[in-house]
Coordinates of C-alpha atoms in Angstrom, one line a residue:
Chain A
X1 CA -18.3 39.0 -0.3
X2 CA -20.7 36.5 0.7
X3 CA -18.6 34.1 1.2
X4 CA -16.2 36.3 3.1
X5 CA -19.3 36.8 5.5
X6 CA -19.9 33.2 6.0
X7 CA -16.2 32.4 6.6
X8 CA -16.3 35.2 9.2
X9 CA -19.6 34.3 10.9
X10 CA -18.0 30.4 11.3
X11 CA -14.5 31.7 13.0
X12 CA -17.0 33.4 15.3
X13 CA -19.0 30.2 16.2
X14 CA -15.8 27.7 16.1
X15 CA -14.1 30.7 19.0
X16 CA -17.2 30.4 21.0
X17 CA -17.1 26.7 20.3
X18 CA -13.1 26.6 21.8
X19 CA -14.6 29.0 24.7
X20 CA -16.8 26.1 25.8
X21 CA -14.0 23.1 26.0
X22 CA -14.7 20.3 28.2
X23 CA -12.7 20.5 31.1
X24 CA -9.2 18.6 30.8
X25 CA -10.5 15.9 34.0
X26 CA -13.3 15.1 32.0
X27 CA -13.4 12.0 29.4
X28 CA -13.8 13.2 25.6
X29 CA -16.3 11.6 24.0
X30 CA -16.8 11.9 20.1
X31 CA -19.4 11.9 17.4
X32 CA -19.6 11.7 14.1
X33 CA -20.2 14.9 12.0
X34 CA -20.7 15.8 8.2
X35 CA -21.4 18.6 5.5
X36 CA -25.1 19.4 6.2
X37 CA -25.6 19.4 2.9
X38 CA -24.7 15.2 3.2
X39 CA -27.9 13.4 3.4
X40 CA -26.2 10.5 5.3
X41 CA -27.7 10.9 8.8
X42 CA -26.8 7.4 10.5
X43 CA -23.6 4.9 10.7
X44 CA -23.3 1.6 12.4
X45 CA -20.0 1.4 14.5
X46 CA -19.0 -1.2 11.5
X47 CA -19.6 1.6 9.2
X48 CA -17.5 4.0 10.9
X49 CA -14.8 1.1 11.1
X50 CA -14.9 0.4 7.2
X51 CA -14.5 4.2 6.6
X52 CA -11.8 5.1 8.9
X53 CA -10.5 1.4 7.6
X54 CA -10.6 2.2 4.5
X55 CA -13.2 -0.2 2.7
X56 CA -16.1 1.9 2.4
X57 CA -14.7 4.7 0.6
X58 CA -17.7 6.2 -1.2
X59 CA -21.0 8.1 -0.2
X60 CA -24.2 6.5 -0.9
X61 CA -24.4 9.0 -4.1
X62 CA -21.0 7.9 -5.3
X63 CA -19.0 10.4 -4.3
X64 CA -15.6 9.9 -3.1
X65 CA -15.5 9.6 0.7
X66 CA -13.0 11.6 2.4
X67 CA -11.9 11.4 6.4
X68 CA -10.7 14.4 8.9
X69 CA -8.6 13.1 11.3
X70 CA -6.5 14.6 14.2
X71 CA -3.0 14.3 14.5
X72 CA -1.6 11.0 16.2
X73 CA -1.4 12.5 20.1
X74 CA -4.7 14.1 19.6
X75 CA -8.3 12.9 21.7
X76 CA -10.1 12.5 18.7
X77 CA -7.3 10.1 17.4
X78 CA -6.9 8.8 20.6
X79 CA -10.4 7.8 21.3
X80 CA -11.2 6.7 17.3
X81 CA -8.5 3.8 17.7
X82 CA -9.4 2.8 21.3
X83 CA -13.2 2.4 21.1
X84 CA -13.3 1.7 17.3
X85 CA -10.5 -0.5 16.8
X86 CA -8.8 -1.4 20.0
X87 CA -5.3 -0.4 19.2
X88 CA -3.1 2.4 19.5
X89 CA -3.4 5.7 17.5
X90 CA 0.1 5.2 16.3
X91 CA -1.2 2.0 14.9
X92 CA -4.5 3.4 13.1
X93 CA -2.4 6.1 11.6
X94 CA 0.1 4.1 10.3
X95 CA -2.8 1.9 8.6
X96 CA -4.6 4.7 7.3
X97 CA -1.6 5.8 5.7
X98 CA -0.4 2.1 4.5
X99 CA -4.1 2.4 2.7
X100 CA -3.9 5.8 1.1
X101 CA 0.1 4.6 -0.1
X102 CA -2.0 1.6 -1.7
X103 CA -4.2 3.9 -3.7
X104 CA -7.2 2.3 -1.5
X105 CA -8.7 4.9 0.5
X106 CA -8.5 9.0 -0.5
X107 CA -5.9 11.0 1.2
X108 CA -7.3 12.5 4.6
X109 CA -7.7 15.5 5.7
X110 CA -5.5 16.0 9.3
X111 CA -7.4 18.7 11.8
X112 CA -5.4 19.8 14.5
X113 CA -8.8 20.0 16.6
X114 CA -12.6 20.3 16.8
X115 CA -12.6 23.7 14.9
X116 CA -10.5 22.6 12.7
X117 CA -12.6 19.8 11.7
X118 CA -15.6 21.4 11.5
X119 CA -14.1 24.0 9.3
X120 CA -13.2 21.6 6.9
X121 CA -16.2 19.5 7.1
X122 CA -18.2 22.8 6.3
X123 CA -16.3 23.5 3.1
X124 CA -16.6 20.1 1.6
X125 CA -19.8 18.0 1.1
X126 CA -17.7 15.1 1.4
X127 CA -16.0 15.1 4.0
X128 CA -16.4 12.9 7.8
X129 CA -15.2 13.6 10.9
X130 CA -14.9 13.8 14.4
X131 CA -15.8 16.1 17.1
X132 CA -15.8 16.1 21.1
X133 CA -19.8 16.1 22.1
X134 CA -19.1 19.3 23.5
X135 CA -18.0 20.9 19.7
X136 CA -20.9 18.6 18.8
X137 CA -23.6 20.3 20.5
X138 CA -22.6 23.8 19.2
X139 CA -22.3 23.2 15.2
X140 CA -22.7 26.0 13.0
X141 CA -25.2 25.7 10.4
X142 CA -23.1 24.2 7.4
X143 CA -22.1 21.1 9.9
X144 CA -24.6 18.0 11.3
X145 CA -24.0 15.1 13.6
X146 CA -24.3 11.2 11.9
X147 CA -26.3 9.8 14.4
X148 CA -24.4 6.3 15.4
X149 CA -26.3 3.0 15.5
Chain B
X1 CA -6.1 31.0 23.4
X2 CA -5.1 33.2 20.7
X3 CA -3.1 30.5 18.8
X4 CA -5.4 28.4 18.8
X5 CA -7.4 31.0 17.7
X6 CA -5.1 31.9 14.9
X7 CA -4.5 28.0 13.7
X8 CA -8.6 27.8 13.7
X9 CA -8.9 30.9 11.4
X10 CA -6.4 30.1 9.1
X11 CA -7.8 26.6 8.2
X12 CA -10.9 28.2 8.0
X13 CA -9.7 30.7 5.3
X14 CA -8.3 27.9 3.2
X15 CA -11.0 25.2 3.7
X16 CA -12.6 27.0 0.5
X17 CA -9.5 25.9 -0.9
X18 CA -8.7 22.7 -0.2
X19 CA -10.5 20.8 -2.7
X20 CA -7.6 21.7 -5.0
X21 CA -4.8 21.0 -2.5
X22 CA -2.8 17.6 -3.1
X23 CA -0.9 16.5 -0.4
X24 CA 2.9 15.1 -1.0
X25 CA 4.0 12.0 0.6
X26 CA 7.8 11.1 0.9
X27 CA 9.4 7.5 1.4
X28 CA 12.5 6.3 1.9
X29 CA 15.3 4.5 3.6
X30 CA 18.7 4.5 5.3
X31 CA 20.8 1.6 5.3
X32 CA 23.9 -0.3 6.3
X33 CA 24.7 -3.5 4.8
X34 CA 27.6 -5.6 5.9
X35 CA 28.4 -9.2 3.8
X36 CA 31.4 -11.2 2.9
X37 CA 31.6 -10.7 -0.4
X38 CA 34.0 -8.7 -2.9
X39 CA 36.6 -6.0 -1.6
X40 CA 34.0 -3.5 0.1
X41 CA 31.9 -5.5 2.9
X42 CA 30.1 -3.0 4.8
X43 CA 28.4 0.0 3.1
X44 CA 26.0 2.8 4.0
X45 CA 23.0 3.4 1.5
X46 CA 20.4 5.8 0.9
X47 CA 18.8 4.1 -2.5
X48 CA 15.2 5.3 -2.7
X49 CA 13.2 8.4 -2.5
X50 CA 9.9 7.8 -3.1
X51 CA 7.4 10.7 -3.9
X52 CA 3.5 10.2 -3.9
X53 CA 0.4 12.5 -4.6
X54 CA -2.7 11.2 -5.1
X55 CA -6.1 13.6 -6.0
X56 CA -9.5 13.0 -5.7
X57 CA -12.4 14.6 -7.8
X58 CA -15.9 13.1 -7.6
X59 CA -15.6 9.3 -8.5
X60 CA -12.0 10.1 -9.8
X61 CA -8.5 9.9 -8.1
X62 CA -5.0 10.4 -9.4
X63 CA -2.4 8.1 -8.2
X64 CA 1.2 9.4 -9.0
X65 CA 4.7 7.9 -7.6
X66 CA 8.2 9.1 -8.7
X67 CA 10.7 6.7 -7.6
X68 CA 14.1 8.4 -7.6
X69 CA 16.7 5.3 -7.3
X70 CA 20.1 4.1 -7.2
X71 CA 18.9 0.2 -8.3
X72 CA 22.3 -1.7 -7.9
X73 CA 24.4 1.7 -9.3
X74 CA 25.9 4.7 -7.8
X75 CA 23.9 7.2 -9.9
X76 CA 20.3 7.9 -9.3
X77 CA 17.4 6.8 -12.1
X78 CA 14.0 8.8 -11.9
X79 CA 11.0 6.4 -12.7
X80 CA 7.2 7.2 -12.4
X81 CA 6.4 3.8 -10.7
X82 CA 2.8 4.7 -10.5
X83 CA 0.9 6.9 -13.0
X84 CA -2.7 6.0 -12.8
X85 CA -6.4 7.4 -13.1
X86 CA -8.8 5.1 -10.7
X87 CA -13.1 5.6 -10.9
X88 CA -15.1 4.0 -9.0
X89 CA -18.9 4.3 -10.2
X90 CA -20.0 1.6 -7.5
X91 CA -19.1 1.3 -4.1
X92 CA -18.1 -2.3 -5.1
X93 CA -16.8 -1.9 -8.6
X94 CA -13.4 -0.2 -9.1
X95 CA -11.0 0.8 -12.7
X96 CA -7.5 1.6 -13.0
X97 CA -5.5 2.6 -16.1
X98 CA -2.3 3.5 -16.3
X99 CA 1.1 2.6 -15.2
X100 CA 0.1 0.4 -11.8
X101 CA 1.6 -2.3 -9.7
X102 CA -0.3 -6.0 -11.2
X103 CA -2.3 -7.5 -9.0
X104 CA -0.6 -10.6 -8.3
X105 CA -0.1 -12.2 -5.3
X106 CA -0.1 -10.2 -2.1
X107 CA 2.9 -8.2 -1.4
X108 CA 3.3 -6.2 -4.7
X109 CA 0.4 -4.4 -4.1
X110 CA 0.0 -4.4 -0.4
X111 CA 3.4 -2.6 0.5
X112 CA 4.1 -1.1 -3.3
X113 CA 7.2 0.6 -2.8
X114 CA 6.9 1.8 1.0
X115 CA 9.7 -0.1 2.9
X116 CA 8.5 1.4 5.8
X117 CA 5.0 -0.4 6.1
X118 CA 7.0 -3.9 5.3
X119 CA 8.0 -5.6 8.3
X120 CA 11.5 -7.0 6.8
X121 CA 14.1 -4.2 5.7
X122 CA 14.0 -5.9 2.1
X123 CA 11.2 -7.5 -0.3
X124 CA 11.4 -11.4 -0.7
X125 CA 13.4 -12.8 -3.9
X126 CA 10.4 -13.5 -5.8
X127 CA 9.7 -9.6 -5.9
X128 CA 13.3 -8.2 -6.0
X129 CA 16.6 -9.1 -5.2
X130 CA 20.1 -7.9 -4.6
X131 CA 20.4 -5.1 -7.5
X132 CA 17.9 -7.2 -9.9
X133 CA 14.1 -7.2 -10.3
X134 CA 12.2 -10.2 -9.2
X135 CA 10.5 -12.5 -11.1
X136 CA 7.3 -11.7 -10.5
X137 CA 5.5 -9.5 -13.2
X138 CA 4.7 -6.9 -10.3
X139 CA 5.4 -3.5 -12.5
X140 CA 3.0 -3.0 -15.4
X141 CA 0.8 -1.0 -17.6
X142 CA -2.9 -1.4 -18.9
X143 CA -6.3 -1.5 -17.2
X144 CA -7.0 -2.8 -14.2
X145 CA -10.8 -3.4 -13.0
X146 CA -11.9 -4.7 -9.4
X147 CA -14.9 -5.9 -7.7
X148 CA -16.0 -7.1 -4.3
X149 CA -19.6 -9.5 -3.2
X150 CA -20.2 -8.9 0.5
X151 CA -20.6 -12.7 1.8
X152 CA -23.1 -11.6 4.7
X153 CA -23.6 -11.4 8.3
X154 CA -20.1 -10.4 8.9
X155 CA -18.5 -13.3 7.3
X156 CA -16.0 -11.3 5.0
X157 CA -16.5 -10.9 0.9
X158 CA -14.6 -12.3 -2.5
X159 CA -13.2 -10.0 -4.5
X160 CA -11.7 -10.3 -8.3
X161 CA -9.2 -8.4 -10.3
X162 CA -9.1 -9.0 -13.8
X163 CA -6.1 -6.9 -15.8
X164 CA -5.4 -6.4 -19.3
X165 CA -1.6 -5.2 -19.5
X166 CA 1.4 -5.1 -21.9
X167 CA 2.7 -7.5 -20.3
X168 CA 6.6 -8.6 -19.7
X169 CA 9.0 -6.3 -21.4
X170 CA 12.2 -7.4 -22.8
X171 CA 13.7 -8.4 -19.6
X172 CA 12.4 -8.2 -15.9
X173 CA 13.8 -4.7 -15.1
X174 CA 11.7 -2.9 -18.4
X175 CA 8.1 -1.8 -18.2
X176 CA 6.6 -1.3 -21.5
X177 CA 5.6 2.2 -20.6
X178 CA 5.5 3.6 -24.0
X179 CA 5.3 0.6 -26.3
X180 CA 4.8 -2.9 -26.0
X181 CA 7.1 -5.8 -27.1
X182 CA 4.3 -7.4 -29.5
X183 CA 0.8 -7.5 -30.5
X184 CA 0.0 -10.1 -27.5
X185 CA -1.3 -8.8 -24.0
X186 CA -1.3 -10.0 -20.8
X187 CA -3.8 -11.1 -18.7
X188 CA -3.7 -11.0 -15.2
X189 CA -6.3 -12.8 -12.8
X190 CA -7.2 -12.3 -9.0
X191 CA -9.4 -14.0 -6.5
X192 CA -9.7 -13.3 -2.7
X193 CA -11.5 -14.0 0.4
X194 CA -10.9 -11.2 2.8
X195 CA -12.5 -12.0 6.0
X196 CA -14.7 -9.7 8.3
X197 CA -15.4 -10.2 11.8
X198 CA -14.0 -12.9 13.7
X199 CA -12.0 -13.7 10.1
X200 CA -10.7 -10.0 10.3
X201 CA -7.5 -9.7 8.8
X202 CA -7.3 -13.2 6.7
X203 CA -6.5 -13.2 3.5
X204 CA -6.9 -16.2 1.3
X205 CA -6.3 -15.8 -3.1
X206 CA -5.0 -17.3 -5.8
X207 CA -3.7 -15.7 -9.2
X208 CA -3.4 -16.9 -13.2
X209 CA -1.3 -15.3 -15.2
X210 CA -1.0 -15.5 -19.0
X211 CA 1.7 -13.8 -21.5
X212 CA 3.8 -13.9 -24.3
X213 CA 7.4 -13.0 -23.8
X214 CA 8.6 -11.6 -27.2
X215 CA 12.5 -12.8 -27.8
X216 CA 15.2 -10.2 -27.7
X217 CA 18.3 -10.8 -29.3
X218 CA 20.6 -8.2 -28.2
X219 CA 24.3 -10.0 -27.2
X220 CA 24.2 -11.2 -23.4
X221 CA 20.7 -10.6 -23.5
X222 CA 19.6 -13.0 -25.6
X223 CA 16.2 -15.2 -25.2
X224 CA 13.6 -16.8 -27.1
X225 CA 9.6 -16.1 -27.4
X226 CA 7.8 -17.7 -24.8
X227 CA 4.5 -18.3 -23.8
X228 CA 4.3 -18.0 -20.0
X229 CA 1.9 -19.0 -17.2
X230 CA 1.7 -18.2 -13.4
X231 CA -0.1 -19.6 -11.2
X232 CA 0.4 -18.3 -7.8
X233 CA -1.7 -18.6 -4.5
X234 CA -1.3 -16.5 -1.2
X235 CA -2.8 -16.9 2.7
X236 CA -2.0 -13.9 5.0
X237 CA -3.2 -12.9 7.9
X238 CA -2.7 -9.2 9.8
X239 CA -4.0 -9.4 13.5
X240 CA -3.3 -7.0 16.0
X241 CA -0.1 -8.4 16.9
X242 CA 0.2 -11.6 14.9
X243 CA 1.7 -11.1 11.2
X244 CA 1.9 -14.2 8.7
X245 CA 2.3 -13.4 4.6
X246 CA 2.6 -17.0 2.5
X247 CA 3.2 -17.0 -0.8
X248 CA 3.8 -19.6 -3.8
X249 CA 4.1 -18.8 -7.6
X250 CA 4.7 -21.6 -10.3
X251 CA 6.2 -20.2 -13.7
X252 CA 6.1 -21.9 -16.5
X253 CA 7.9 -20.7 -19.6
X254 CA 7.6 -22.4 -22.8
X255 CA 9.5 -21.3 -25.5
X256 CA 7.4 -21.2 -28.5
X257 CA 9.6 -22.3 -31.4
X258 CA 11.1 -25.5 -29.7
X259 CA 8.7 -26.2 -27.1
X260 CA 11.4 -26.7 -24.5
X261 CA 9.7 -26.0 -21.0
X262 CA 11.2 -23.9 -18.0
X263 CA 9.3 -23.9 -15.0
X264 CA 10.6 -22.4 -11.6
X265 CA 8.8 -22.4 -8.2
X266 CA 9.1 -19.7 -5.6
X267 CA 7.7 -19.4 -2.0
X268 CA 8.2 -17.7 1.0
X269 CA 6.6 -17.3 4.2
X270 CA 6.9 -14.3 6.5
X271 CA 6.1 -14.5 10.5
X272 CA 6.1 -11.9 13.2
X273 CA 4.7 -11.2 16.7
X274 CA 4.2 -7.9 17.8
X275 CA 5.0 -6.3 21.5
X276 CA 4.3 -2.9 21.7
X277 CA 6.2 -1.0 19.0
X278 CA 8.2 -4.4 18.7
X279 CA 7.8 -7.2 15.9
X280 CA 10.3 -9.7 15.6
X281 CA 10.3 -11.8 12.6
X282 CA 11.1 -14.6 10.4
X283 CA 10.9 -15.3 6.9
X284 CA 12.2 -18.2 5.0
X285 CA 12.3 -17.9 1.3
X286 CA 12.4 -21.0 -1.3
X287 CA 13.3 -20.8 -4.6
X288 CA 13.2 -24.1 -7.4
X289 CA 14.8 -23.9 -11.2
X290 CA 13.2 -26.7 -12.7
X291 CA 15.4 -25.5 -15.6
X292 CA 16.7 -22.1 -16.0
X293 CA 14.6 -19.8 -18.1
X294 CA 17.0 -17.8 -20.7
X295 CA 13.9 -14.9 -19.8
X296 CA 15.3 -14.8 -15.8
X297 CA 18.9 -15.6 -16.7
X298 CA 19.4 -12.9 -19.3
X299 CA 18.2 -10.5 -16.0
X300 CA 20.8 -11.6 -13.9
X301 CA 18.1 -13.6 -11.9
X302 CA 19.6 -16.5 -10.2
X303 CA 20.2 -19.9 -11.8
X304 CA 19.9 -22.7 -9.2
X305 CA 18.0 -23.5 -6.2
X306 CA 18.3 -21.5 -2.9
X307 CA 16.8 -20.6 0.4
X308 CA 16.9 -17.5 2.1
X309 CA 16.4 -17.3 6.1
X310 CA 15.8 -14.3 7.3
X311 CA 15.5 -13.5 11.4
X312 CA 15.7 -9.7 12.4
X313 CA 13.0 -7.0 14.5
X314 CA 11.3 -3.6 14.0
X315 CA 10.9 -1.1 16.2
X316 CA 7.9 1.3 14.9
X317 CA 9.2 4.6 16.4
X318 CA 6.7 7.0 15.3
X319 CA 3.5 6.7 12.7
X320 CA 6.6 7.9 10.1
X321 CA 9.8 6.3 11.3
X322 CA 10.6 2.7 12.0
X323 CA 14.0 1.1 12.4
X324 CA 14.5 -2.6 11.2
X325 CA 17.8 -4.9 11.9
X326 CA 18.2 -8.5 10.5
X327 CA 20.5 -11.1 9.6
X328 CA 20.1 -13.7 6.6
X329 CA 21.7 -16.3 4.9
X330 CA 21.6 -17.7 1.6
X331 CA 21.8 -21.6 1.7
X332 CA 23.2 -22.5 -1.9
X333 CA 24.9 -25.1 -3.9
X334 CA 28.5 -23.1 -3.5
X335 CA 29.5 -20.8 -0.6
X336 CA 26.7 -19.9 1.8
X337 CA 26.1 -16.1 1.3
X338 CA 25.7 -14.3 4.7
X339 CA 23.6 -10.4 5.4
X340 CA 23.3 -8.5 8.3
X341 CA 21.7 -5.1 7.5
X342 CA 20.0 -2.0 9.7
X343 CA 17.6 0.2 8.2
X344 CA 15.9 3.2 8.6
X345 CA 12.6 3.5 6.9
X346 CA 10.5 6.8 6.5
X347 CA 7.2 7.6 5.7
X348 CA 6.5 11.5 5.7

């Protein structure tokens, strides 16, 4: 029942978060977010690269690490392979699955948007994703921002 | 709004769920193949399916791969090409066990059986050729452990594999899935530099190999014991539009009752340049019989020295389709042997 509550409360924040989208003429900009319950509160930008890369594939307690990702024509997609690693999202995707095919890097999770991904991230302890500042400065409880360094 | 809305609500009622999800992934291909050999000379195919899950629970991940193939027949074979447990208890230490591609040289285990991440439309000789299995020992079963030192400062790390495996079955198309051939086991080394930074995307590593071949005397089979060792050695580097894979693998077979030596030499190197979705490539593929090893000879593997030149492009439509087209020619002692062939690989 509980947990039926909590499920209910977070579709209420994540529709007031979609009520608040940037509008379209603005640039997205994303952050980092994980599980609050994920003591990890910083990444470097090489960090976030070996993640999404598929080197660093474990938390700092062991625990498998596990990426959200949008689907290939989404902002978040978009924005992770142009400022991260300069190519196209068509690329990155085809890398991150080349990776998972390999048995190198978990499979991820694909969120079709900021709700989405913060839905996820609040289920799982370990889980990493990203989310428009504007999703960002609305979290529900279960979600935090990784601070980038 | 309200589909949004809908989408938002339903991933929110399963994300309880979805620790115990598995996600399927499909691979495959389409092909035409025209050559100028034997009574048909241009033919459609649609040989592999490839079917991948893979789990993860804690330090633990599944890796499972069911390769459903038509390997130089008209009838389909089911194989589990990949059945294997992985932990990592260190961010830099890594096990395997199970049925797992070796980790020799590069491509085996870079592309495994997903024709759509390759750049060519077929694997070089050395892995697998025209409806027989290459000569490297790329299919096996055992344990696998890994391990990575970070150099420093952005200058890339070393990393070493070190396998213990059943080895070579009882010719190059058999894995020793449920039995091995003897008492012997192989043993399977690997060591890299991956670079970092400026070196991002180099690949530099070299491989030892060490088995026992146990002798099979079944009629047109046949083939002594032999002690093997490979020695192999790879450079590759992936930029953002520059593609180069070199490889070279020594074999030397001895056979254990006469002494008599077999050693063959195979190397390739693999060049593209990307623009856009484009990659146009080259490969050209070398392959020495010092003296032909009854071991690759009972497998149908060829028996004199050739080269393979390979020139074709690939267009990466969509993160899950890309189409490839090339031409090749075998340069050998008889009749030059000439391919053209246009794929369609998939990756769902």
């Amino acid at each position: 029942m509980a947990s039926s509550l909590q499920r209910f409360a977070l579709c209420l924040a994540i529709i007031a978060l979609m009520s608040r989208a940037a509008p379209a003429d603005q640039p997205h900009r994303f952050v980092l977010v994980r599980n609050a319950k994920n003591p990890t509160t910083h990444m470097s930008l090489e960090t976030m690269k070996a993640v999404y890369s598929g080197r660093t594939t474990t938390w700092s307690n062991g625990d498998m690490l596990v990426v959200v990702i949008g689907p290939e024509d989404s902002p978040a997609m978009a924005w992770l392979a142009d400022t991260v690693f300069n190519v196209s999202a068509k690329t990155l995707l085809i890398r991150i699955k080349q990776q998972v095919f390999r048995g190198e890097m978990p499979h991820p999770i694909t969120a079709a948007d900021d709700g989405a991904a913060i839905a996820a991230i609040a289920a799982q302890p370990n889980l990493v994703g990203l989310v428009s500042e504007a999703a960002a400065k609305a979290l529900p409880s279960g979600v935090a921002v990784i601070a980038s360094e | 709004m309200s589909a949004r809305v809908g989408a938002i609500i339903a991933v929110a009622c399963m994300a309880g769920s979805a620790r115990g999800d598995t996600v399927i992934n499909f691979f495959g291909d389409v092909d035409y193949y025209v050559d100028h050999h034997g009574d048909t000379t241009n033919t459609f195919q649609a040989p592999d399916l490839d079917i991948f899950a893979m789990q993860t629970d804690g330090k633990f991940a599944f890796v499972g791969e069911l390769l459903v193939e038509a390997f130089g027949q008209n009838t389909f074979d089911i194989d589990a090409d990949r059945l294997e447990v992985d932990y990592k208890p260190l961010a830099w230490l890594h096990f395997r066990a199970g049925r797992i591609r070796s980790a020799f040289g590069y491509y085996g285990d870079a592309y495994q059986n997903g024709k759509f991440f390759m750049l060519t439309a077929l694997w070089p000789e050395m892995y697998e050729g025209n409806g027989f299995d290459g000569i490297v020992p790329s299919h096996t079963v055992g344990l696998h452990a890994d391990a990575s030192r970070e150099l420093g400062n952005d200058v890339g790390r070393i990393t070493l594999d070190a396998e213990v495996l059943n080895g070579r079955g009882p010719n190059l198309d058999t894995v020793t899935v449920y039995q091995d051939q003897g008492n012997h086991k192989g043993i399977d080394l690997r060591a890299r530099y991956v670079g970092e930074g400026a070196l991002d995307g180099l690949i530099v590593g070299a491989n030892m190999y060490i088995d026992r071949i146990e002798s099979d005397l079944n009629v047109g089979e046949e083939h002594p014991a032999e002690a093997e060792l490979i020695l192999g050695a790879h450079a590759v580097y992936m930029g953002d539009r520059a593609h180069v894979i070199t490889e070279a693998a020594w074999f030397r077979d001895r056979d254990v009752v006469t002494q008599t030596l077999y050693e063959t030499i195979a190397a390739f190197g693999e060049f593209g340049y990307g623009f856009g979705d484009y990659m146009p490539y080259l490969r050209f593929e070398y392959l020495h019989i010092g003296s032909p090893d009854p071991y690759f000879v009972a497998s149908g593997f060829p028996t004199y020295d050739h080269e393979i030149v390979t020139a074709g492009a690939k267009y990466t439509a969509t993160a899950s389709v890309a189409f490839k087209l090339q031409g090749s020619v075998t340069v050998q002692p008889t009749m030059n042997d000439y391919r053209a062939l246009a794929q369609a690989a998939f990756a769902f």
